[in-house]
Tab-separated table of C-alpha atoms in Angstrom:
chain	number	residue	atom	x	y	z
A	589	MET	CA	154.952	-49.399	17.462
A	590	VAL	CA	154.802	-48.562	13.984
A	591	ALA	CA	155.156	-45.006	13.459
A	592	ARG	CA	153.824	-43.487	10.189
A	593	ILE	CA	155.614	-40.604	8.089
A	594	MET	CA	153.381	-38.111	6.693
A	595	VAL	CA	155.624	-35.769	4.204
A	596	THR	CA	154.267	-32.746	2.393
A	597	ASN	CA	156.606	-30.786	0.136
A	598	GLY	CA	156.171	-26.852	0.188
A	599	PRO	CA	154.715	-24.512	2.785
A	600	GLY	CA	151.293	-24.545	4.794
A	601	GLY	CA	151.798	-27.975	6.396
A	602	HIS	CA	149.959	-31.089	5.358
A	603	PRO	CA	146.863	-30.877	3.357
A	604	SER	CA	143.717	-31.777	5.560
A	605	TRP	CA	142.985	-34.887	3.469
A	606	LYS	CA	146.387	-36.435	4.864
A	607	HIS	CA	145.468	-35.722	8.419
A	608	ALA	CA	142.201	-37.406	7.767
A	609	GLU	CA	143.681	-40.357	6.271
A	610	VAL	CA	145.725	-40.862	9.283
A	611	THR	CA	142.958	-40.003	11.959
A	612	ALA	CA	140.470	-42.504	9.996
A	613	ASN	CA	142.822	-45.248	10.136
A	614	LYS	CA	143.696	-44.581	13.876
A	615	ILE	CA	139.739	-44.673	14.656
A	616	VAL	CA	138.677	-47.590	12.616
A	617	GLN	CA	140.788	-50.581	12.997
A	618	VAL	CA	139.246	-54.084	12.881
A	619	ASP	CA	140.921	-57.437	13.683
A	620	GLN	CA	142.160	-59.461	11.160
A	621	ASN	CA	139.911	-62.318	12.391
A	622	ALA	CA	136.657	-60.340	12.323
A	623	SER	CA	133.594	-61.736	10.189
A	624	GLU	CA	133.730	-60.529	6.720
A	625	GLU	CA	130.465	-58.698	7.479
A	626	LYS	CA	132.417	-56.610	10.111
A	627	GLN	CA	135.529	-56.050	7.785
A	628	ALA	CA	133.338	-54.790	4.974
A	629	ALA	CA	131.526	-52.530	7.480
A	630	ALA	CA	134.543	-51.010	8.929
A	631	ALA	CA	135.916	-50.526	5.183
A	632	LYS	CA	132.771	-48.509	4.712
A	633	LEU	CA	133.224	-46.288	7.599
A	634	ARG	CA	136.930	-45.933	7.328
A	635	ARG	CA	136.065	-44.507	3.717
A	636	GLU	CA	133.272	-42.057	4.787
A	637	LEU	CA	134.825	-41.131	8.007
A	638	GLU	CA	138.050	-40.191	6.229
A	639	GLU	CA	135.822	-38.151	3.612
A	640	ALA	CA	134.163	-36.417	6.541
A	641	LEU	CA	137.291	-35.824	8.589
A	642	THR	CA	138.840	-34.141	5.918
A	643	GLN	CA	136.603	-31.267	6.444
A	644	HIS	CA	137.058	-31.234	10.139
A	645	HIS	CA	140.796	-31.253	9.891
A	646	GLU	CA	140.211	-28.253	7.459
A	647	ASP	CA	138.100	-26.397	10.202
A	648	VAL	CA	140.930	-26.940	12.630
A	649	LYS	CA	143.421	-25.693	10.045
A	650	GLN	CA	141.307	-22.530	9.316
A	651	TRP	CA	140.487	-21.863	13.016
A	652	GLU	CA	144.321	-22.156	13.759
A	653	LEU	CA	145.149	-19.850	10.772
A	654	SER	CA	142.710	-16.960	11.611
A	655	HIS	CA	144.253	-17.065	15.317
A	656	ILE	CA	147.782	-16.648	13.802
A	657	GLU	CA	146.418	-13.854	11.738
A	658	GLU	CA	144.615	-12.241	14.631
A	659	HIS	CA	147.649	-12.390	16.877
A	660	GLY	CA	150.677	-12.761	14.570
A	661	ILE	CA	153.924	-14.343	16.337
A	662	ASP	CA	152.370	-13.854	19.743
A	663	ARG	CA	150.370	-16.826	18.796
A	664	CYS	CA	153.597	-18.880	19.759
A	665	GLU	CA	153.087	-17.976	23.079
A	666	HIS	CA	149.582	-19.514	23.378
A	667	ALA	CA	148.666	-23.021	24.891
A	668	LEU	CA	148.536	-26.038	22.323
A	669	ALA	CA	145.009	-26.272	23.143
A	670	VAL	CA	142.447	-28.107	20.954
A	671	GLU	CA	138.783	-26.664	21.033
A	672	ASN	CA	136.306	-28.926	22.469
A	673	GLU	CA	134.002	-28.214	20.126
A	674	HIS	CA	136.167	-29.473	17.366
A	675	VAL	CA	136.279	-32.730	18.945
A	676	ASP	CA	132.662	-32.958	19.825
A	677	ALA	CA	131.920	-32.440	15.973
A	678	VAL	CA	133.746	-35.394	14.818
A	679	MET	CA	132.070	-37.587	17.628
A	680	GLU	CA	128.995	-36.364	16.593
A	681	THR	CA	129.863	-37.422	13.075
A	682	LEU	CA	131.122	-40.981	13.925
A	683	ALA	CA	127.856	-41.478	15.988
A	684	ASN	CA	125.990	-40.543	12.956
A	685	LEU	CA	128.112	-42.626	10.563
A	686	THR	CA	128.101	-46.003	13.106
A	687	SER	CA	124.100	-45.352	14.060
A	688	GLY	CA	122.210	-48.573	12.963
A	689	THR	CA	125.433	-50.530	11.851
A	690	ILE	CA	127.068	-53.456	13.140
A	691	LEU	CA	129.844	-51.428	14.512
A	692	GLU	CA	127.416	-49.132	16.720
A	693	ASP	CA	128.046	-51.215	19.694
A	694	HIS	CA	131.640	-50.887	19.568
A	695	PHE	CA	131.519	-47.596	18.929
A	696	SER	CA	129.153	-46.729	21.873
A	697	LYS	CA	131.672	-48.169	24.338
A	698	PRO	CA	132.944	-45.483	26.843
A	699	GLU	CA	136.298	-46.856	26.663
A	700	VAL	CA	136.545	-46.707	23.109
A	701	LEU	CA	134.974	-43.313	22.993
A	702	ARG	CA	137.418	-41.991	25.356
A	703	ILE	CA	140.612	-43.221	23.228
A	704	ILE	CA	139.255	-41.705	20.167
A	705	ARG	CA	138.671	-38.543	22.216
A	706	GLU	CA	141.672	-38.358	24.097
A	707	GLU	CA	144.203	-40.431	22.124
A	708	ILE	CA	143.575	-39.921	18.725
A	709	LEU	CA	141.672	-36.646	18.264
A	710	LEU	CA	143.199	-34.383	20.433
A	711	PRO	CA	146.831	-35.326	19.540
A	712	GLU	CA	145.953	-35.013	15.794
A	713	PHE	CA	144.619	-31.942	15.970
A	714	ALA	CA	147.175	-30.550	18.312
A	715	THR	CA	149.512	-31.743	15.550
A	716	GLN	CA	147.930	-29.537	13.162
A	717	LEU	CA	147.925	-26.619	15.613
A	718	HIS	CA	151.829	-27.116	16.144
A	719	ILE	CA	152.546	-27.228	12.597
A	720	HIS	CA	151.227	-24.093	11.617
A	721	ARG	CA	152.749	-22.300	14.717
A	722	SER	CA	156.119	-23.731	13.806
A	723	GLU	CA	155.896	-22.502	10.251
A	724	LEU	CA	155.005	-19.269	11.935
A	725	ALA	CA	158.131	-19.366	13.747
A	726	ASP	CA	160.128	-20.361	11.160
A	727	ALA	CA	159.090	-17.169	9.317
A	728	ASN	CA	159.956	-15.063	12.137
A	729	ARG	CA	163.191	-16.375	13.196
A	730	GLY	CA	164.955	-14.094	15.528
A	731	HIS	CA	161.793	-12.818	16.961
A	732	PRO	CA	161.832	-13.819	20.693
A	733	CYS	CA	158.579	-15.713	20.733
A	734	ALA	CA	159.736	-17.526	17.567
A	735	GLU	CA	162.906	-18.531	19.402
A	736	ALA	CA	161.237	-19.772	22.491
A	737	TYR	CA	158.775	-21.869	20.511
A	738	HIS	CA	161.604	-23.585	18.836
A	739	THR	CA	163.513	-24.256	22.019
A	740	ARG	CA	160.287	-25.580	23.485
A	741	HIS	CA	159.289	-27.624	20.742
A	742	HIS	CA	162.071	-28.136	18.289
A	743	GLY	CA	165.215	-27.692	20.239
A	744	GLU	CA	167.248	-24.838	18.372
A	745	LYS	CA	166.535	-24.684	14.476
A	746	ALA	CA	169.257	-25.022	12.088
B	656	MET	CA	168.887	-48.684	7.472
B	657	ALA	CA	167.365	-49.971	10.562
B	658	THR	CA	165.373	-52.539	12.509
B	659	THR	CA	162.353	-51.297	14.457
B	660	GLY	CA	162.534	-52.127	18.076
B	661	ILE	CA	162.691	-51.355	21.869
B	662	CYS	CA	166.426	-51.093	22.983
B	663	ASN	CA	167.741	-54.050	25.060
B	664	SER	CA	169.370	-51.757	27.337
B	665	TRP	CA	166.346	-49.515	27.938
B	666	LYS	CA	164.597	-52.750	29.181
B	667	VAL	CA	166.963	-53.054	31.760
B	668	GLU	CA	167.055	-49.423	32.534
B	669	ALA	CA	163.338	-49.002	33.009
B	670	MET	CA	163.797	-51.529	36.033
B	671	PHE	CA	166.190	-49.190	37.211
B	672	ALA	CA	163.755	-46.482	37.391
B	673	ALA	CA	166.225	-44.864	35.082
B	674	HIS	CA	163.717	-43.418	32.680
B	675	CYS	CA	160.783	-40.956	34.022
B	676	PHE	CA	157.965	-40.721	31.446
B	677	GLY	CA	155.933	-38.772	33.796
B	678	ALA	CA	154.129	-35.786	31.984
B	679	ILE	CA	154.566	-32.184	33.387
B	680	VAL	CA	152.734	-31.527	36.672
B	681	SER	CA	151.792	-27.822	37.281
B	682	ILE	CA	150.567	-27.178	40.573
B	683	SER	CA	150.287	-24.597	43.364
B	684	GLY	CA	152.625	-25.307	46.568
B	685	THR	CA	154.123	-23.058	49.110
B	686	THR	CA	157.833	-22.659	49.293
B	687	THR	CA	159.736	-21.600	52.423
B	688	ASN	CA	163.335	-20.172	52.224
B	689	THR	CA	165.751	-22.343	53.207
B	690	ALA	CA	163.485	-25.204	53.556
B	691	PHE	CA	163.503	-28.336	51.521
B	692	THR	CA	159.912	-28.959	51.609
B	693	ILE	CA	157.251	-27.766	49.388
B	694	THR	CA	153.722	-27.871	51.181
B	695	GLY	CA	150.330	-27.105	50.730
B	696	LEU	CA	150.158	-29.039	47.212
B	697	ALA	CA	146.472	-30.167	46.283
B	698	SER	CA	147.853	-33.259	45.420
B	699	THR	CA	151.013	-35.356	44.668
B	700	ALA	CA	149.550	-37.394	42.100
B	701	GLY	CA	151.562	-37.661	39.018
B	702	ILE	CA	154.809	-36.836	40.578
B	703	ALA	CA	157.575	-39.070	41.111
B	704	VAL	CA	160.924	-38.881	42.953
B	705	GLY	CA	163.501	-37.748	40.632
B	706	MET	CA	161.370	-35.373	38.741
B	707	ALA	CA	162.695	-31.898	38.247
B	708	ALA	CA	160.980	-29.070	40.012
B	709	THR	CA	160.800	-25.668	38.917
B	710	GLY	CA	158.965	-22.502	39.872
B	711	THR	CA	159.837	-18.948	41.520
B	712	GLY	CA	161.888	-19.652	44.619
B	713	VAL	CA	162.455	-23.262	43.840
B	714	ALA	CA	166.376	-23.884	43.749
B	715	ALA	CA	167.822	-24.270	40.200
B	716	GLY	CA	168.578	-27.939	39.728
B	717	ALA	CA	166.240	-29.274	42.547
B	718	VAL	CA	164.587	-32.553	42.090
B	719	VAL	CA	161.975	-34.675	44.054
B	720	ALA	CA	163.913	-36.151	46.786
B	721	SER	CA	160.822	-37.938	48.445
B	722	ILE	CA	157.128	-37.982	48.654
B	723	ASP	CA	155.774	-36.989	52.033
B	724	SER	CA	152.129	-36.986	51.935
B	725	ALA	CA	149.427	-36.067	49.720
B	726	THR	CA	150.252	-32.492	50.154
B	727	GLN	CA	153.821	-32.428	50.603
B	728	VAL	CA	157.113	-33.163	48.871
B	729	THR	CA	160.794	-32.750	49.570
B	730	LEU	CA	163.240	-31.556	47.206
B	731	SER	CA	167.075	-32.026	46.686
B	732	LYS	CA	167.912	-28.180	47.303
B	733	ALA	CA	166.452	-25.554	49.675
B	734	SER	CA	164.166	-23.242	48.336
B	735	THR	CA	165.401	-19.556	47.814
B	736	ALA	CA	161.940	-17.443	48.861
B	737	SER	CA	159.095	-18.070	50.981
B	738	ALA	CA	155.665	-17.727	48.753
B	739	THR	CA	152.820	-19.840	47.449
B	740	VAL	CA	153.840	-20.416	43.585
B	741	THR	CA	153.090	-22.572	40.882
B	742	VAL	CA	155.456	-25.519	40.779
B	743	THR	CA	156.268	-27.374	37.737
B	744	PHE	CA	157.272	-31.252	37.837
B	745	THR	CA	159.008	-32.739	34.886
B	746	GLY	CA	159.674	-36.119	34.076
B	747	ASP	CA	163.083	-36.755	31.544
B	748	ALA	CA	163.423	-34.828	28.637
B	749	PHE	CA	162.925	-37.202	25.692
B	750	LYS	CA	163.959	-36.348	22.218
B	751	ILE	CA	164.004	-38.160	18.697
B	752	LEU	CA	166.867	-37.814	16.283
B	753	LEU	CA	166.863	-38.782	12.316
B	754	ILE	CA	169.172	-41.279	10.543
B	755	LYS	CA	170.493	-40.129	7.224
B	756	VAL	CA	170.257	-41.975	3.930
B	757	GLY	CA	172.907	-44.676	3.796
B	758	PRO	CA	174.002	-44.799	7.204
B	759	GLY	CA	177.307	-46.637	8.288
B	760	ARG	CA	175.462	-49.236	10.243
B	761	THR	CA	172.251	-50.908	10.764
B	762	PHE	CA	170.797	-49.445	13.866
B	763	ASP	CA	168.604	-51.982	16.035
B	764	ASN	CA	167.587	-52.858	19.588
B	765	THR	CA	171.617	-53.094	20.367
B	766	GLN	CA	171.719	-49.472	20.404
B	767	THR	CA	172.613	-48.308	23.840
B	768	ASN	CA	173.195	-44.584	23.474
B	769	VAL	CA	173.205	-41.842	20.998
B	770	GLY	CA	176.433	-40.770	22.125
B	771	THR	CA	177.328	-37.193	20.418
B	772	PRO	CA	174.823	-37.152	17.533
B	773	GLY	CA	176.593	-35.879	14.470
B	774	THR	CA	180.210	-36.480	15.779
B	775	GLY	CA	182.518	-39.618	15.716
B	776	SER	CA	182.188	-42.993	14.209
B	777	PRO	CA	178.822	-44.529	14.364
B	778	THR	CA	178.494	-47.413	17.081
B	779	THR	CA	176.003	-49.431	19.391
B	780	SER	CA	176.763	-46.352	21.582
B	781	ASN	CA	177.386	-43.144	19.438
B	782	VAL	CA	175.045	-42.538	16.277
B	783	GLY	CA	177.975	-40.229	15.467
B	784	THR	CA	177.764	-39.109	11.662
B	785	ASP	CA	174.773	-41.367	10.930
B	786	GLU	CA	172.544	-38.638	11.919
B	787	VAL	CA	171.111	-36.385	9.499
B	788	ALA	CA	173.188	-33.469	9.228
B	789	SER	CA	172.315	-30.028	10.971
B	790	GLY	CA	170.611	-27.697	8.430
B	791	GLY	CA	167.701	-27.478	6.192
B	792	GLY	CA	165.365	-27.228	9.338
B	793	TYR	CA	167.040	-29.930	10.965
B	794	THR	CA	169.206	-29.565	14.149
B	795	SER	CA	171.701	-32.234	15.208
B	796	GLY	CA	170.308	-34.039	18.451
B	797	GLY	CA	166.530	-34.222	16.722
B	798	VAL	CA	163.453	-32.438	18.299
B	799	ALA	CA	162.005	-32.658	22.021
B	800	LEU	CA	159.212	-34.991	22.525
B	801	VAL	CA	156.286	-34.233	24.502
B	802	ASN	CA	154.948	-37.118	26.653
B	803	THR	CA	152.010	-38.431	28.051
B	804	SER	CA	152.179	-40.161	31.207
B	805	PRO	CA	152.299	-43.911	31.623
B	806	SER	CA	148.806	-45.537	31.813
B	807	LEU	CA	146.646	-48.791	31.362
B	808	PRO	CA	144.255	-47.674	28.763
B	809	GLY	CA	141.611	-50.306	27.819
B	810	THR	CA	139.135	-52.367	29.754
B	811	PRO	CA	140.408	-54.594	31.219
B	812	SER	CA	143.840	-52.928	31.410
B	813	THR	CA	146.777	-55.376	31.081
B	814	THR	CA	149.066	-53.255	29.071
B	815	ALA	CA	151.141	-50.159	30.226
B	816	THR	CA	151.826	-47.615	27.654
B	817	VAL	CA	153.354	-44.164	27.167
B	818	SER	CA	153.361	-42.245	24.111
B	819	PHE	CA	154.489	-38.730	22.749
B	820	ALA	CA	152.892	-35.905	20.585
B	821	ASN	CA	153.586	-36.490	16.793
B	822	PRO	CA	157.082	-34.735	16.386
B	823	SER	CA	157.168	-32.776	12.980
B	824	TRP	CA	160.011	-30.880	11.404
B	825	THR	CA	158.617	-27.670	9.241
B	826	SER	CA	160.309	-25.646	6.702
B	827	ALA	CA	162.491	-28.613	6.211
B	828	THR	CA	164.715	-30.046	3.583
B	829	ILE	CA	165.805	-33.599	4.768
B	830	SER	CA	166.225	-37.143	3.713
B	831	THR	CA	166.012	-39.796	6.499
B	832	THR	CA	165.740	-43.667	6.949
B	833	ALA	CA	164.973	-44.053	10.605
B	834	ALA	CA	164.785	-42.446	13.836
B	835	ILE	CA	165.784	-43.065	17.313
B	836	ILE	CA	164.106	-41.873	20.678
B	837	TYR	CA	166.410	-41.250	23.428
B	838	ASN	CA	166.447	-39.680	26.974
B	839	THR	CA	168.538	-36.607	27.545
B	840	ALA	CA	168.329	-37.002	31.264
B	841	SER	CA	171.205	-38.047	33.498
B	842	ARG	CA	169.887	-40.710	35.851
B	843	LEU	CA	172.335	-43.332	35.450
B	844	GLY	CA	175.869	-43.644	37.247
B	845	ALA	CA	178.858	-45.328	35.515
B	846	ALA	CA	181.965	-47.087	36.318
B	847	THR	CA	184.452	-44.494	34.910
B	848	THR	CA	182.512	-41.314	34.158
B	849	ALA	CA	179.824	-39.178	35.354
B	850	ALA	CA	176.221	-39.927	34.880
B	851	ILE	CA	175.415	-41.235	31.458
B	852	THR	CA	173.223	-39.321	29.325
B	853	GLY	CA	171.459	-39.837	25.845
B	854	ARG	CA	170.268	-43.459	26.532
B	855	SER	CA	168.565	-44.818	23.753
B	856	VAL	CA	165.020	-45.997	24.091
B	857	SER	CA	163.877	-47.095	20.699
B	858	VAL	CA	164.756	-47.601	17.229
B	859	HIS	CA	162.075	-46.812	14.167
B	860	ASP	CA	162.860	-47.865	10.783
B	861	PHE	CA	160.938	-45.925	8.200
B	862	GLY	CA	160.957	-48.728	5.458
B	863	GLY	CA	163.042	-46.598	2.831
B	864	THR	CA	164.208	-42.957	2.346
B	865	GLN	CA	161.783	-40.208	3.237
B	866	THR	CA	162.525	-36.956	1.595
B	867	VAL	CA	160.892	-33.608	2.210
B	868	THR	CA	161.624	-30.488	0.211
B	869	ALA	CA	160.825	-27.094	1.966
B	870	GLY	CA	157.971	-28.692	3.610
B	871	THR	CA	156.804	-30.743	6.664
B	872	LEU	CA	157.794	-34.031	7.774
B	873	THR	CA	155.822	-35.390	10.602
B	874	LEU	CA	156.458	-38.824	12.572
B	875	VAL	CA	152.657	-39.949	13.491
B	876	MET	CA	152.688	-41.859	16.632
B	877	PRO	CA	150.706	-44.973	16.614
B	878	THR	CA	147.268	-44.645	18.883
B	879	ASN	CA	148.083	-44.604	22.661
B	880	ASP	CA	146.299	-47.929	23.620
B	881	GLY	CA	147.234	-51.432	24.614
B	882	THR	CA	147.569	-52.727	21.169
B	883	ASN	CA	149.180	-49.912	19.350
B	884	ALA	CA	151.227	-47.776	21.570
B	885	ILE	CA	154.798	-46.962	20.739
B	886	ILE	CA	155.905	-48.168	23.812
B	887	ARG	CA	154.035	-51.123	25.833
B	888	ILE	CA	154.689	-53.302	28.429
B	889	ALA	CA	152.165	-56.185	28.518
């Protein structure tokens, strides 16, 4: 039940590489008793995945920012819905990175893929959407959409 | 300072069904003026007794009194209109608050209640003035959590879990050392007062002071699986 902290000073939310590090570490976990070969393969995959995920998280960020630019403060009224294509792209990257490796079997299991998709990628991408909308609401305090957003997601802002 | 752990009192209260982690269920149903039943539901999956019900024509403050069938529930209050509407059933509202730097006491699994955050002496039943002060993007009481419904992830499934979306504080200038997850619902009776609210669920130490300046602080919840989830019952 260890929760991790991400802190970024200044506006704009967290940089994509920070999200990528979190996501990669959640996806690639290896038992301490695993063989050295598996430990090494996991470490290599984590590095490669983190690098690839930086672009995926950046894509999500730019996608959300483009919608904020299009809709303005009304974006706060939209559902915090992650696009399937963003998740699918990561799943494809993961399949490519693990193909032919000692980790391929593990990352082919339906239950493992379900957890990666539903319990890791969806919430981590949704976190990005939320942060950018929260900043949007912060910048538009007093607007009904901003106040409603803060009430729903933050409680009243001080 | 704090020591990470599930609160002892929560373990007991969970067995009293005093905490409902059920996620939101929004579903079409038919209300009938002055009747207590909601009929015509496509399913009652994910709905539990005690969940709040809201929707056009649903009386304010109504909660689920019973699950009658796969298509019908009975509420605690009679509906005020007859119509087929979207009815939303919600579990308890959980929040997470932050503990300041240099708190007066060490928070741990003996914490029973957050009491009146920001006010009063810190005790096991009141976070009091050990909470981060309001201002700089932080509001006393913390932020609302969005929970996932309890499940048995993994194959085979032997560990029940529940988790929350990652809470974030944006445009924030905050220093903090720990957090407490708590339940804002009023499900527990008491000997001398009305129903108790603010029951503590868990305490989370951050391993030191975490400071953000005019930026974003995010608490990343562990993966909701049988090994890592923030709340697990094996």
